Coordinates of C-alpha atoms and ligand atoms in Angstrom, one line a residue:
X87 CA 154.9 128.8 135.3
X88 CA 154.8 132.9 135.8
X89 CA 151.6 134.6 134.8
X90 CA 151.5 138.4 133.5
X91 CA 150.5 140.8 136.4
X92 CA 148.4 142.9 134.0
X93 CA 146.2 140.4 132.0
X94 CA 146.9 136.6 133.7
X95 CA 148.4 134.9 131.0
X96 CA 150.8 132.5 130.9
X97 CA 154.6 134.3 130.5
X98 CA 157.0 132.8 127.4
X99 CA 160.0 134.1 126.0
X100 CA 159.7 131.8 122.6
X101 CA 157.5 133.4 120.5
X102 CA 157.3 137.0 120.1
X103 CA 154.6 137.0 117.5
X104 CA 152.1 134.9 120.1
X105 CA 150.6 136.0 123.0
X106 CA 152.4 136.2 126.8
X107 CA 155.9 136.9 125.2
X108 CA 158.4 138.6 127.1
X109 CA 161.5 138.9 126.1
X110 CA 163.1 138.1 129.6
X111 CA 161.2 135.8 132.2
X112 CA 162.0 138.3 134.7
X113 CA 159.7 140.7 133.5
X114 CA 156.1 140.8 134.8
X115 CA 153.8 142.0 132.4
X116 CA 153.8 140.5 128.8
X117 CA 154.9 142.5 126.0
X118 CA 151.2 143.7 125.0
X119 CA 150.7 144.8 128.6
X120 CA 153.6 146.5 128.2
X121 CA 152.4 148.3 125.8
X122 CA 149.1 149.3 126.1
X123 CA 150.0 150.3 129.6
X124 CA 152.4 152.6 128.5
X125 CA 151.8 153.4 124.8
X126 CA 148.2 152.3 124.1
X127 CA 148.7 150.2 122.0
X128 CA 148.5 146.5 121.1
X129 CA 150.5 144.5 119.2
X130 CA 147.4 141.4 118.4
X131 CA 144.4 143.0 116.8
X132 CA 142.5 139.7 117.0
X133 CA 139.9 139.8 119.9
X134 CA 140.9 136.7 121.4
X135 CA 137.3 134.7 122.0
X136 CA 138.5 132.7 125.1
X137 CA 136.1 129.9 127.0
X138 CA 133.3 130.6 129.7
X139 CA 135.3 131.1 132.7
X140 CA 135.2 128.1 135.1
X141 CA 133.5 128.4 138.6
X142 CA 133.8 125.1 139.6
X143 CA 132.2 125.8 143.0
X144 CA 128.5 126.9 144.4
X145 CA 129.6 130.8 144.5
X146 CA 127.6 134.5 144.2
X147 CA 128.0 135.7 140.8
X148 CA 128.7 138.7 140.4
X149 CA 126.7 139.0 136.1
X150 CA 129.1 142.6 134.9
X151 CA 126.6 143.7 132.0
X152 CA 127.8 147.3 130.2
X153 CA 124.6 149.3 129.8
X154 CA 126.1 149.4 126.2
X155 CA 125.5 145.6 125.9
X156 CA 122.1 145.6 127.4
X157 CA 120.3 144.2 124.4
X158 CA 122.4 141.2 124.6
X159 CA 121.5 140.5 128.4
X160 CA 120.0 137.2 128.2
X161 CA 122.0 136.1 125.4
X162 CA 123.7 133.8 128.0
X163 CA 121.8 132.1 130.3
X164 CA 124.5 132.2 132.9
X165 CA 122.3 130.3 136.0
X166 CA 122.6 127.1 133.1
X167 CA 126.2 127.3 133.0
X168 CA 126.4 127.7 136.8
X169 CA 123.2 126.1 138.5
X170 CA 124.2 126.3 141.8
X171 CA 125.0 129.8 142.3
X172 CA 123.5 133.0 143.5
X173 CA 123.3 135.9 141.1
X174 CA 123.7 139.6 141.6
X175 CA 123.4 141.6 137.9
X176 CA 125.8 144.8 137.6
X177 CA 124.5 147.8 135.2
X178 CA 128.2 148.8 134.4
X179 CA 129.2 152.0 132.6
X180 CA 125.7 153.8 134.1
X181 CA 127.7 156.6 133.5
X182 CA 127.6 156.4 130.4
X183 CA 124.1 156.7 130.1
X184 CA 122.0 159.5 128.5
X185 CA 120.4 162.0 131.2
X186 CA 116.8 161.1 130.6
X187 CA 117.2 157.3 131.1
X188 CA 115.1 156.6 134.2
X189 CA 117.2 153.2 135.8
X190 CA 114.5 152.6 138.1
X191 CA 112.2 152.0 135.2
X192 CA 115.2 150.4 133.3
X193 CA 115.5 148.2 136.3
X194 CA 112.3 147.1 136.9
X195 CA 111.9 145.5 133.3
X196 CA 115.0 143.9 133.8
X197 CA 113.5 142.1 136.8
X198 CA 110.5 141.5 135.4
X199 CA 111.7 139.8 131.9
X200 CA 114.2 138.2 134.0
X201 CA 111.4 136.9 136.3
X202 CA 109.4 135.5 133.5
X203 CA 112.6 133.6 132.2
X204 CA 112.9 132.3 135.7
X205 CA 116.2 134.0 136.2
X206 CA 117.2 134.9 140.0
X207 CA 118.6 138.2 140.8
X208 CA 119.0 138.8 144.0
X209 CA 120.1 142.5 143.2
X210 CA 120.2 144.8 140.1
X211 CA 123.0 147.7 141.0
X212 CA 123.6 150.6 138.3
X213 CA 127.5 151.2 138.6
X214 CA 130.1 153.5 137.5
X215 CA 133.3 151.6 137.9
X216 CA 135.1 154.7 136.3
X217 CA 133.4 157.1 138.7
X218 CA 133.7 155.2 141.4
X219 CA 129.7 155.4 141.8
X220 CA 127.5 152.6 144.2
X221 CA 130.7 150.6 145.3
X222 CA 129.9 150.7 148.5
X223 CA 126.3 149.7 147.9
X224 CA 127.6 146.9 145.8
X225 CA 130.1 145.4 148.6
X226 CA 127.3 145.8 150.8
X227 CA 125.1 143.4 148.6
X228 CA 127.7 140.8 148.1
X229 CA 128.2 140.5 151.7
X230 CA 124.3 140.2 152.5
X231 CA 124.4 137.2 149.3
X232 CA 127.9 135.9 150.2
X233 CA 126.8 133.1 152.1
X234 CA 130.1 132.1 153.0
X235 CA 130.6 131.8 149.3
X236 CA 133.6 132.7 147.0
X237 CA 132.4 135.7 144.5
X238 CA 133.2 135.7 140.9
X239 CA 133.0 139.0 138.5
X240 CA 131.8 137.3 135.1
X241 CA 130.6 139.0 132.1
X242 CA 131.5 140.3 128.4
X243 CA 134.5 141.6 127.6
X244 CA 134.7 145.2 128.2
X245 CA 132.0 144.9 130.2
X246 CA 134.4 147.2 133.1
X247 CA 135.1 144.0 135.7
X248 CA 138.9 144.6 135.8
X249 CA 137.8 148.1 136.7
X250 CA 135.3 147.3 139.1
X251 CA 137.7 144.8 141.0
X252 CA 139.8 147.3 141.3
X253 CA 137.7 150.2 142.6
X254 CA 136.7 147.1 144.8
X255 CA 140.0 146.3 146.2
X256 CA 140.3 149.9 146.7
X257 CA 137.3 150.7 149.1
X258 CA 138.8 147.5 151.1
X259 CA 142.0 148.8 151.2
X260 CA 143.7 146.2 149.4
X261 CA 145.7 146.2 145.5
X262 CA 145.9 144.1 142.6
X263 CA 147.6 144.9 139.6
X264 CA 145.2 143.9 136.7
X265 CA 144.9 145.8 134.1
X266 CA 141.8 147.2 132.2
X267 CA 141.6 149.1 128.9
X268 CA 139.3 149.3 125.9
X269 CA 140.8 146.3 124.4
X270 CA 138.1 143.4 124.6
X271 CA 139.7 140.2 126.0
X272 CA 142.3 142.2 127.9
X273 CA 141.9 139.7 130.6
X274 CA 143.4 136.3 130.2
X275 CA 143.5 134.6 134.0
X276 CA 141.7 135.1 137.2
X277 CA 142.8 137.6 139.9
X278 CA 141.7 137.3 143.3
X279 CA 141.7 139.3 146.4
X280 CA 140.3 138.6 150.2
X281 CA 136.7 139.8 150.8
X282 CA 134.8 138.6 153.5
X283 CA 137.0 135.8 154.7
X284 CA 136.5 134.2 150.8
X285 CA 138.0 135.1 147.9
X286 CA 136.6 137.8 145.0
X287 CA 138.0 136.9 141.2
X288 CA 137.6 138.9 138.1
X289 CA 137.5 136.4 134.9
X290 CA 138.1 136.7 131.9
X291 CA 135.5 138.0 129.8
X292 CA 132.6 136.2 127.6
X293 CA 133.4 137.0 123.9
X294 CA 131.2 139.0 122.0
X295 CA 129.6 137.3 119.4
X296 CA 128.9 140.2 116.5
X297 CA 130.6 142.6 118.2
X298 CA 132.2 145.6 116.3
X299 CA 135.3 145.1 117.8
X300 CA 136.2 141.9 115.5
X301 CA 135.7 144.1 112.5
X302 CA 137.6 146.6 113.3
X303 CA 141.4 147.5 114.0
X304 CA 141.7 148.5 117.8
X305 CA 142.7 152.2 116.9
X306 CA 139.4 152.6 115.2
X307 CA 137.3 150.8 117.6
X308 CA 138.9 152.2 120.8
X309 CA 137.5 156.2 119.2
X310 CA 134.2 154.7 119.3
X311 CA 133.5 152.8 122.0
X312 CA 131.4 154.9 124.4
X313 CA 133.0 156.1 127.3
X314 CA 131.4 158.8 128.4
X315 CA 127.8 160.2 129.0
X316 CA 125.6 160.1 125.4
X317 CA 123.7 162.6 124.0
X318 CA 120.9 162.2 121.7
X319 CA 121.7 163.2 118.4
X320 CA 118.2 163.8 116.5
X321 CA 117.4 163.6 112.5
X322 CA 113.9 164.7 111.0
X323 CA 114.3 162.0 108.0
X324 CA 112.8 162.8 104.7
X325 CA 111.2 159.8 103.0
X326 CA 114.2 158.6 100.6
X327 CA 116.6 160.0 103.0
X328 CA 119.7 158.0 104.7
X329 CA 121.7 158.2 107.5
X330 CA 125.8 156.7 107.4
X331 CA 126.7 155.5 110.8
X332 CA 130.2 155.9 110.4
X333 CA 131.6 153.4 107.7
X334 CA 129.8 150.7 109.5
X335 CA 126.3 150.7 108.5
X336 CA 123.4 153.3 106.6
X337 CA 120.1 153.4 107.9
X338 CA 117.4 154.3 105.0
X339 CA 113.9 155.8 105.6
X340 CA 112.1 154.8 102.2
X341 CA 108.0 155.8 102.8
X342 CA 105.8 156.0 105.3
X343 CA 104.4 158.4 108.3
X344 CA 107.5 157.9 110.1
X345 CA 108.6 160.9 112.4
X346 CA 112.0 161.2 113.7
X347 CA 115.3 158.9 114.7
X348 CA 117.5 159.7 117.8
X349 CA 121.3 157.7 116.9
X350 CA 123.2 157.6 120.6
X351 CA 126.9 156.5 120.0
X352 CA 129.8 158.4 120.9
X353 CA 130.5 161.9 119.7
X354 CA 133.3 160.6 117.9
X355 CA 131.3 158.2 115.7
X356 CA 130.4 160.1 112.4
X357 CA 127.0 160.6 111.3
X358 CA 126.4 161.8 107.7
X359 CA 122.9 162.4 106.0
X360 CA 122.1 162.0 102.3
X361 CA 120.1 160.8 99.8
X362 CA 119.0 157.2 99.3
X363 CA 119.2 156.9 96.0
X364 CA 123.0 156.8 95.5
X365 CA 123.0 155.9 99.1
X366 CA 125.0 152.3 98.4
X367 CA 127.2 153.2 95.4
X368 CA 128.2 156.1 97.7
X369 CA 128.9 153.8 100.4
X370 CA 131.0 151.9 98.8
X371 CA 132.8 154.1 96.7
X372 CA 133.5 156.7 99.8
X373 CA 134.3 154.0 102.5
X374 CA 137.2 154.4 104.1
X375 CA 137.8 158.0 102.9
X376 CA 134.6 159.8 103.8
X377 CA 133.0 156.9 106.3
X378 CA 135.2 156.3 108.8
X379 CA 135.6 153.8 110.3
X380 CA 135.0 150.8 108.5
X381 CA 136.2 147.6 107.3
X382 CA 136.8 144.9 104.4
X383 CA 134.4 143.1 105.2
X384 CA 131.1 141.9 103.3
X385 CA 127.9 144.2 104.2
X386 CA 125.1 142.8 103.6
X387 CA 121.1 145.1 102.7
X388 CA 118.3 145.0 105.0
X389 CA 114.6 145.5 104.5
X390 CA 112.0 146.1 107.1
X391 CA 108.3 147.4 108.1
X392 CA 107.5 149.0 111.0
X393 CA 104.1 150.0 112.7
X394 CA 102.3 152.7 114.0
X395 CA 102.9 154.1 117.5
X396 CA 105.1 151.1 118.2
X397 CA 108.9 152.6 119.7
X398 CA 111.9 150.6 118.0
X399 CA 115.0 150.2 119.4
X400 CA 118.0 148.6 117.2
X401 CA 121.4 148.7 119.0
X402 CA 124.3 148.5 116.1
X403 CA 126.7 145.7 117.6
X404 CA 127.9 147.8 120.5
X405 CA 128.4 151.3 119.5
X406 CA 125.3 153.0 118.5
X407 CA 121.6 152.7 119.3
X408 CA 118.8 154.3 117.3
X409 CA 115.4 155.0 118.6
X410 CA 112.4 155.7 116.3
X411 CA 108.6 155.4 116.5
X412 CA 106.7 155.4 113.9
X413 CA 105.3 153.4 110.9
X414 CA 107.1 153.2 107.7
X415 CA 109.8 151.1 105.4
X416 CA 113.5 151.2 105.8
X417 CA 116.3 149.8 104.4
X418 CA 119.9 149.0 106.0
X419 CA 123.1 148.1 105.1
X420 CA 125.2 146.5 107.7
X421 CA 128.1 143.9 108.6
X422 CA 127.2 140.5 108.1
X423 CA 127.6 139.9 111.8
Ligands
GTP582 N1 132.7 155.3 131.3 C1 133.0 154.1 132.0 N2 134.0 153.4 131.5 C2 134.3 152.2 132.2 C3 133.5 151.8 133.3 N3 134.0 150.6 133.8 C4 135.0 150.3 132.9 N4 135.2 151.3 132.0 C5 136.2 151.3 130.9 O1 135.8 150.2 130.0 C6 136.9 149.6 129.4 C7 136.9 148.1 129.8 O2 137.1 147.9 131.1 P1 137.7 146.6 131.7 O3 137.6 146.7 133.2 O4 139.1 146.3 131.1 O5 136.7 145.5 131.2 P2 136.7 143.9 131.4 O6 135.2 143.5 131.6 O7 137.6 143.5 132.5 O8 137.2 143.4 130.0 P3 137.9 142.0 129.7 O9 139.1 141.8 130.5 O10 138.2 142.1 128.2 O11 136.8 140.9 129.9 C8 138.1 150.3 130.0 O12 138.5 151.3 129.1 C9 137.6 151.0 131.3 O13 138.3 152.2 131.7 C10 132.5 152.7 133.8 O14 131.7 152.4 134.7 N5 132.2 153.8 133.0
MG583 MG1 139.2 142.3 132.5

């Protein structure tokens, strides 16, 4: 039984349409590793959803969260899956992060939500896998929680542990020849290297549940993942005024003492403002051609009030967040996700 070098899975030379095909079982990557590596592109548009990854074993946990994902931190309670471990969260991507986010605040709320949910972190460490930023600091904190313990890198998909192994491997002078990329579920098997006299694997990653990436085909979603640092992109809203995200979702302002909206999502995602009142017949009648990207699938309209000097975040699956204070009514249209 051979495994792709790239992704983990399990090499065949029977299928061509299903996943691990190679046409020789000489070869080492699969055919879609193949590919992305040197065309990027994939061949299976399906995000493949995968299992939680098994650490049968007492280890240190290494919890990879993209600061893109950050709404969805607690969404698995990873010390119920694996009681018996020790748990250091990752702030991935921190690159990525507009230049006015303070992490030490950002931080501290983590710890302090997570305390009240009587979560255990032993360390919270911003990273930039792609920058190559608090590596060092990070092997230094899984050697002070090691314990003599194996270390696994879990997380979402995307979430940069592929990367991060390998900047890892790097600083300890060793290789491995996983790959990473912006397709979710790239990884399909563990990869291990020596640290510490134990061993360091990167899993494959937890699926996504709502995220954007199922919607949409891998050419559109890879434009508009965010991949580099944000910046704020502010609208003074009108009441009856809307804003298209893209071909993904409108965001209405209908009445009310509401100020002003800040959207953070990649430069490449388009925003377009307009008028509500045509705002969904326009949607659906230019999606596609002027809203880009978007998808077949059912949308479905959103109402909501907000209050007075209360900040609102809304995070829009995993590539745009909107910030807004103010009180007023909106209305939304959205995937059904
Ligand atoms: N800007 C930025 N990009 C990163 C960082 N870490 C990873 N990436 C990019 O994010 C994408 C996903 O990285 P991977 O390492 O493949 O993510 P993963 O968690 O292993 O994904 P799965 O194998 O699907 O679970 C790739 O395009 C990486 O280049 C980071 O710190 N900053
Ligand atoms: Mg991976």
């Amino acid at each position: 039984m051979k495994r792709c070098s790239g992704c983990g899975i399990i090499l065949q030379d029977q299928n061509d349409h299903a996943l691990g095909y190679v046409k020789s079982l000489d070869h080492d990557l699969c055919l879609d590793c193949f590919n992305l590596k040197h065309y990027s592109k994939v061949r299976h548009e399906t995000v493949v959803k995968g299992d939680m990854p098994q650490v049968s074993e007492a280890a240190l946990i290494i919890y990879v969260l993209s600061v893109n994902h950050l709404s969805l931190r607690l969404k698995y309670r990873l010390d119920r899956h694996f009681p018996n471990s020790r748990y250091i969260l990752v702030l991935n991507h921190a690159d990525t992060l507009e230049s006015s986010v303070n992490l030490g605040r950002m931080i501290h709320k983590i710890k302090h939500e997570a305390g009240q949910l009587k979560m255990k972190f032993d360390d919270i460490i911003p990273t930039s896998a792609l920058q190559d930023h608090n590596i060092d600091l990070l092997i230094d904190s899984m050697k002070t929680y090691q314990e003599n313990r194996n270390i696994y890198l879990v997380g979402f998909q995307n979430s940069g542990k592929s990367l991060l192994f390998r900047r890892i491997a790097e600083h300890l002078n060793q290789e491995t020849p996983v790959l990473s990329g912006k397709k979710p579920g790239l990884t399909q098997g563990n990869f291990e290297i020596e640290f510490n006299h134990k061993k360091l694997i990167d899993t494959p990653g937890i699926f996504l549940e709502g995220g954007i990436a199922s919607y949409l085909h891998y050419d559109q979603y890879k434009n508009i993942q965010i991949d580099s640092r944000v910046k704020p992109r502010n609208y003074q809203l009108d009441p009856l005024q809307s804003v298209y995200i893209g071909g993904i979702a409108a965001f209405s302002f209908v009445e009310g003492t509401f100020r002003g909206i800040t959207f953070y999502a990649a430069k490449q995602l388009n925003l377009h403002r307009t008028k509500y009142d045509s705002m969904y017949q326009k949607f659906i009648e230019r999606k596609g051609d002027l809203f880009l990207p978007t998808t077949d699938e059912a949308y479905v309209k959103h109402t909501f009030i907000t209050k007075e000097d209360i900040k609102y975040d809304i995070a829009i699956a995993d590539i745009c967040f909107i910030h807004f204070e103010g009180k007023g009514q909106f209305k939304c249209l959205h995937l059904k996700a």
